[in-house]
Amino acid sequence: MEYIAVLLPSVVVGLIFWFAMKSIFNADKSERQAEARAKAEAQEKVRPGNPGHEDGHSPGIAK
């Protein structure tokens, strides 16, 4: 029983730390996904449906 009383505070603090880090990483992941979507939408507004150059042709190889 003494071992439980000694180890319990460390285990509880460890669990709190784990949950805090998990929520931080999940929030960061969600923020990166939202930023990527926003960038993709902004680029689509700049160049709607045009994956190449302004004239629609690929750049080719410079000589």
mmCIF file of N, CA and C in Angstrom:
data_model
loop_
_atom_site.group_PDB
_atom_site.id
_atom_site.type_symbol
_atom_site.label_atom_id
_atom_site.label_comp_id
_atom_site.label_asym_id
_atom_site.label_seq_id
_atom_site.Cartn_x
_atom_site.Cartn_y
_atom_site.Cartn_z
ATOM 1 N N MET A 1 0.827 -1.195 0.000
ATOM 2 C CA MET A 1 0.000 0.000 0.000
ATOM 3 C C MET A 1 0.869 1.256 0.000
ATOM 4 N N GLU A 2 2.040 1.167 0.601
ATOM 5 C CA GLU A 2 2.928 2.332 0.627
ATOM 6 C C GLU A 2 3.399 2.693 -0.777
ATOM 7 N N TYR A 3 3.600 1.659 -1.603
ATOM 8 C CA TYR A 3 4.083 1.907 -2.956
ATOM 9 C C TYR A 3 3.067 2.710 -3.771
ATOM 10 N N ILE A 4 1.789 2.402 -3.582
ATOM 11 C CA ILE A 4 0.746 3.138 -4.292
ATOM 12 C C ILE A 4 0.746 4.602 -3.862
ATOM 13 N N ALA A 5 0.869 4.856 -2.581
ATOM 14 C CA ALA A 5 0.870 6.226 -2.075
ATOM 15 C C ALA A 5 2.086 6.994 -2.578
ATOM 16 N N VAL A 6 3.176 6.305 -2.811
ATOM 17 C CA VAL A 6 4.394 6.959 -3.282
ATOM 18 C C VAL A 6 4.327 7.201 -4.796
ATOM 19 N N LEU A 7 3.827 6.232 -5.548
ATOM 20 C CA LEU A 7 3.825 6.325 -7.002
ATOM 21 C C LEU A 7 2.625 7.074 -7.578
ATOM 22 N N LEU A 8 1.515 7.137 -6.860
ATOM 23 C CA LEU A 8 0.297 7.738 -7.387
ATOM 24 C C LEU A 8 0.473 9.197 -7.819
ATOM 25 N N PRO A 9 1.119 10.064 -7.051
ATOM 26 C CA PRO A 9 1.279 11.450 -7.516
ATOM 27 C C PRO A 9 2.060 11.559 -8.834
ATOM 28 N N SER A 10 3.092 10.770 -8.983
ATOM 29 C CA SER A 10 3.868 10.795 -10.221
ATOM 30 C C SER A 10 3.051 10.301 -11.404
ATOM 31 N N VAL A 11 2.265 9.267 -11.198
ATOM 32 C CA VAL A 11 1.429 8.730 -12.264
ATOM 33 C C VAL A 11 0.376 9.758 -12.669
ATOM 34 N N VAL A 12 -0.233 10.408 -11.712
ATOM 35 C CA VAL A 12 -1.260 11.419 -12.011
ATOM 36 C C VAL A 12 -0.647 12.595 -12.767
ATOM 37 N N VAL A 13 0.495 13.071 -12.326
ATOM 38 C CA VAL A 13 1.165 14.172 -13.028
ATOM 39 C C VAL A 13 1.561 13.734 -14.440
ATOM 40 N N GLY A 14 2.028 12.529 -14.574
ATOM 41 C CA GLY A 14 2.376 12.009 -15.898
ATOM 42 C C GLY A 14 1.171 11.944 -16.819
ATOM 43 N N LEU A 15 0.035 11.501 -16.312
ATOM 44 C CA LEU A 15 -1.180 11.446 -17.118
ATOM 45 C C LEU A 15 -1.658 12.846 -17.514
ATOM 46 N N ILE A 16 -1.586 13.781 -16.602
ATOM 47 C CA ILE A 16 -1.972 15.162 -16.914
ATOM 48 C C ILE A 16 -1.065 15.716 -18.005
ATOM 49 N N PHE A 17 0.226 15.470 -17.883
ATOM 50 C CA PHE A 17 1.176 15.931 -18.900
ATOM 51 C C PHE A 17 0.876 15.284 -20.250
ATOM 52 N N TRP A 18 0.580 13.998 -20.254
ATOM 53 C CA TRP A 18 0.284 13.285 -21.499
ATOM 54 C C TRP A 18 -0.961 13.858 -22.183
ATOM 55 N N PHE A 19 -2.020 14.091 -21.411
ATOM 56 C CA PHE A 19 -3.238 14.668 -21.989
ATOM 57 C C PHE A 19 -2.994 16.087 -22.506
ATOM 58 N N ALA A 20 -2.214 16.865 -21.784
ATOM 59 C CA ALA A 20 -1.913 18.226 -22.229
ATOM 60 C C ALA A 20 -1.126 18.205 -23.536
ATOM 61 N N MET A 21 -0.115 17.366 -23.629
ATOM 62 C CA MET A 21 0.681 17.281 -24.852
ATOM 63 C C MET A 21 -0.158 16.757 -26.015
ATOM 64 N N LYS A 22 -1.017 15.802 -25.746
ATOM 65 C CA LYS A 22 -1.881 15.263 -26.790
ATOM 66 C C LYS A 22 -2.794 16.350 -27.344
ATOM 67 N N SER A 23 -3.368 17.159 -26.477
ATOM 68 C CA SER A 23 -4.255 18.224 -26.947
ATOM 69 C C SER A 23 -3.484 19.298 -27.707
ATOM 70 N N ILE A 24 -2.261 19.593 -27.286
ATOM 71 C CA ILE A 24 -1.430 20.576 -27.992
ATOM 72 C C ILE A 24 -1.096 20.074 -29.389
ATOM 73 N N PHE A 25 -0.703 18.818 -29.500
ATOM 74 C CA PHE A 25 -0.357 18.266 -30.812
ATOM 75 C C PHE A 25 -1.581 18.183 -31.722
ATOM 76 N N ASN A 26 -2.742 17.836 -31.169
ATOM 77 C CA ASN A 26 -3.953 17.801 -31.975
ATOM 78 C C ASN A 26 -4.337 19.192 -32.459
ATOM 79 N N ALA A 27 -4.194 20.195 -31.602
ATOM 80 C CA ALA A 27 -4.502 21.563 -32.005
ATOM 81 C C ALA A 27 -3.539 22.030 -33.093
ATOM 82 N N ASP A 28 -2.267 21.682 -32.960
ATOM 83 C CA ASP A 28 -1.274 22.058 -33.969
ATOM 84 C C ASP A 28 -1.582 21.384 -35.303
ATOM 85 N N LYS A 29 -1.957 20.131 -35.248
ATOM 86 C CA LYS A 29 -2.301 19.392 -36.467
ATOM 87 C C LYS A 29 -3.505 20.032 -37.158
ATOM 88 N N SER A 30 -4.517 20.373 -36.382
ATOM 89 C CA SER A 30 -5.709 21.003 -36.949
ATOM 90 C C SER A 30 -5.382 22.365 -37.543
ATOM 91 N N GLU A 31 -4.520 23.112 -36.868
ATOM 92 C CA GLU A 31 -4.136 24.429 -37.370
ATOM 93 C C GLU A 31 -3.359 24.308 -38.683
ATOM 94 N N ARG A 32 -2.461 23.339 -38.781
ATOM 95 C CA ARG A 32 -1.712 23.142 -40.030
ATOM 96 C C ARG A 32 -2.637 22.726 -41.168
ATOM 97 N N GLN A 33 -3.628 21.893 -40.879
ATOM 98 C CA GLN A 33 -4.581 21.490 -41.911
ATOM 99 C C GLN A 33 -5.417 22.678 -42.379
ATOM 100 N N ALA A 34 -5.860 23.509 -41.451
ATOM 101 C CA ALA A 34 -6.655 24.684 -41.812
ATOM 102 C C ALA A 34 -5.820 25.668 -42.620
ATOM 103 N N GLU A 35 -4.555 25.839 -42.242
ATOM 104 C CA GLU A 35 -3.670 26.742 -42.982
ATOM 105 C C GLU A 35 -3.425 26.224 -44.401
ATOM 106 N N ALA A 36 -3.255 24.929 -44.547
ATOM 107 C CA ALA A 36 -3.052 24.345 -45.877
ATOM 108 C C ALA A 36 -4.292 24.531 -46.742
ATOM 109 N N ARG A 37 -5.487 24.356 -46.148
ATOM 110 C CA ARG A 37 -6.719 24.580 -46.906
ATOM 111 C C ARG A 37 -6.838 26.042 -47.316
ATOM 112 N N ALA A 38 -6.508 26.959 -46.412
ATOM 113 C CA ALA A 38 -6.602 28.384 -46.721
ATOM 114 C C ALA A 38 -5.630 28.760 -47.834
ATOM 115 N N LYS A 39 -4.420 28.217 -47.797
ATOM 116 C CA LYS A 39 -3.443 28.506 -48.848
ATOM 117 C C LYS A 39 -3.913 27.952 -50.191
ATOM 118 N N ALA A 40 -4.477 26.753 -50.175
ATOM 119 C CA ALA A 40 -4.968 26.151 -51.412
ATOM 120 C C ALA A 40 -6.119 26.972 -51.992
ATOM 121 N N GLU A 41 -7.014 27.446 -51.140
ATOM 122 C CA GLU A 41 -8.114 28.277 -51.608
ATOM 123 C C GLU A 41 -7.601 29.606 -52.158
ATOM 124 N N ALA A 42 -6.606 30.195 -51.506
ATOM 125 C CA ALA A 42 -6.052 31.458 -51.976
ATOM 126 C C ALA A 42 -5.371 31.277 -53.318
ATOM 127 N N GLN A 43 -4.650 30.195 -53.502
ATOM 128 C CA GLN A 43 -3.992 29.950 -54.787
ATOM 129 C C GLN A 43 -5.015 29.647 -55.869
ATOM 130 N N GLU A 44 -6.102 28.997 -55.510
ATOM 131 C CA GLU A 44 -7.143 28.706 -56.492
ATOM 132 C C GLU A 44 -7.816 30.002 -56.944
ATOM 133 N N LYS A 45 -7.939 30.970 -56.055
ATOM 134 C CA LYS A 45 -8.516 32.264 -56.429
ATOM 135 C C LYS A 45 -7.573 33.022 -57.357
ATOM 136 N N VAL A 46 -6.276 32.884 -57.123
ATOM 137 C CA VAL A 46 -5.299 33.572 -57.959
ATOM 138 C C VAL A 46 -5.241 32.939 -59.341
ATOM 139 N N ARG A 47 -5.196 31.614 -59.382
ATOM 140 C CA ARG A 47 -5.101 30.886 -60.650
ATOM 141 C C ARG A 47 -6.215 29.837 -60.723
ATOM 142 N N PRO A 48 -7.424 30.234 -61.067
ATOM 143 C CA PRO A 48 -8.510 29.249 -61.095
ATOM 144 C C PRO A 48 -8.356 28.260 -62.239
ATOM 145 N N GLY A 49 -8.109 26.999 -61.889
ATOM 146 C CA GLY A 49 -8.056 25.928 -62.869
ATOM 147 C C GLY A 49 -6.904 25.994 -63.839
ATOM 148 N N ASN A 50 -5.845 26.753 -63.548
ATOM 149 C CA ASN A 50 -4.717 26.876 -64.469
ATOM 150 C C ASN A 50 -3.466 26.335 -63.796
ATOM 151 N N PRO A 51 -3.144 25.062 -63.989
ATOM 152 C CA PRO A 51 -1.984 24.491 -63.318
ATOM 153 C C PRO A 51 -0.657 24.905 -63.938
ATOM 154 N N GLY A 52 -0.670 25.405 -65.183
ATOM 155 C CA GLY A 52 0.578 25.747 -65.857
ATOM 156 C C GLY A 52 0.840 27.243 -65.834
ATOM 157 N N HIS A 53 1.411 27.730 -66.921
ATOM 158 C CA HIS A 53 1.713 29.149 -67.052
ATOM 159 C C HIS A 53 0.472 29.916 -67.490
ATOM 160 N N GLU A 54 0.623 31.226 -67.604
ATOM 161 C CA GLU A 54 -0.496 32.074 -67.973
ATOM 162 C C GLU A 54 -1.050 31.718 -69.344
ATOM 163 N N ASP A 55 -0.198 31.287 -70.277
ATOM 164 C CA ASP A 55 -0.660 30.945 -71.609
ATOM 165 C C ASP A 55 -1.215 29.511 -71.688
ATOM 166 N N GLY A 56 -1.159 28.772 -70.569
ATOM 167 C CA GLY A 56 -1.686 27.427 -70.545
ATOM 168 C C GLY A 56 -0.705 26.345 -70.941
ATOM 169 N N HIS A 57 0.504 26.731 -71.320
ATOM 170 C CA HIS A 57 1.514 25.760 -71.753
ATOM 171 C C HIS A 57 2.489 25.484 -70.616
ATOM 172 N N SER A 58 3.102 24.331 -70.670
ATOM 173 C CA SER A 58 4.116 24.018 -69.671
ATOM 174 C C SER A 58 5.393 24.796 -69.980
ATOM 175 N N PRO A 59 6.238 25.011 -68.965
ATOM 176 C CA PRO A 59 7.431 25.825 -69.195
ATOM 177 C C PRO A 59 8.456 25.164 -70.100
ATOM 178 N N GLY A 60 8.461 23.856 -70.209
ATOM 179 C CA GLY A 60 9.438 23.176 -71.051
ATOM 180 C C GLY A 60 10.837 23.264 -70.466
ATOM 181 N N ILE A 61 11.833 22.980 -71.283
ATOM 182 C CA ILE A 61 13.232 22.993 -70.845
ATOM 183 C C ILE A 61 13.885 24.243 -71.413
ATOM 184 N N ALA A 62 14.522 25.006 -70.540
ATOM 185 C CA ALA A 62 15.220 26.222 -70.986
ATOM 186 C C ALA A 62 16.483 25.828 -71.719
ATOM 187 N N LYS A 63 16.760 26.510 -72.850
ATOM 188 C CA LYS A 63 17.960 26.191 -73.645
ATOM 189 C C LYS A 63 18.950 27.299 -73.568
#
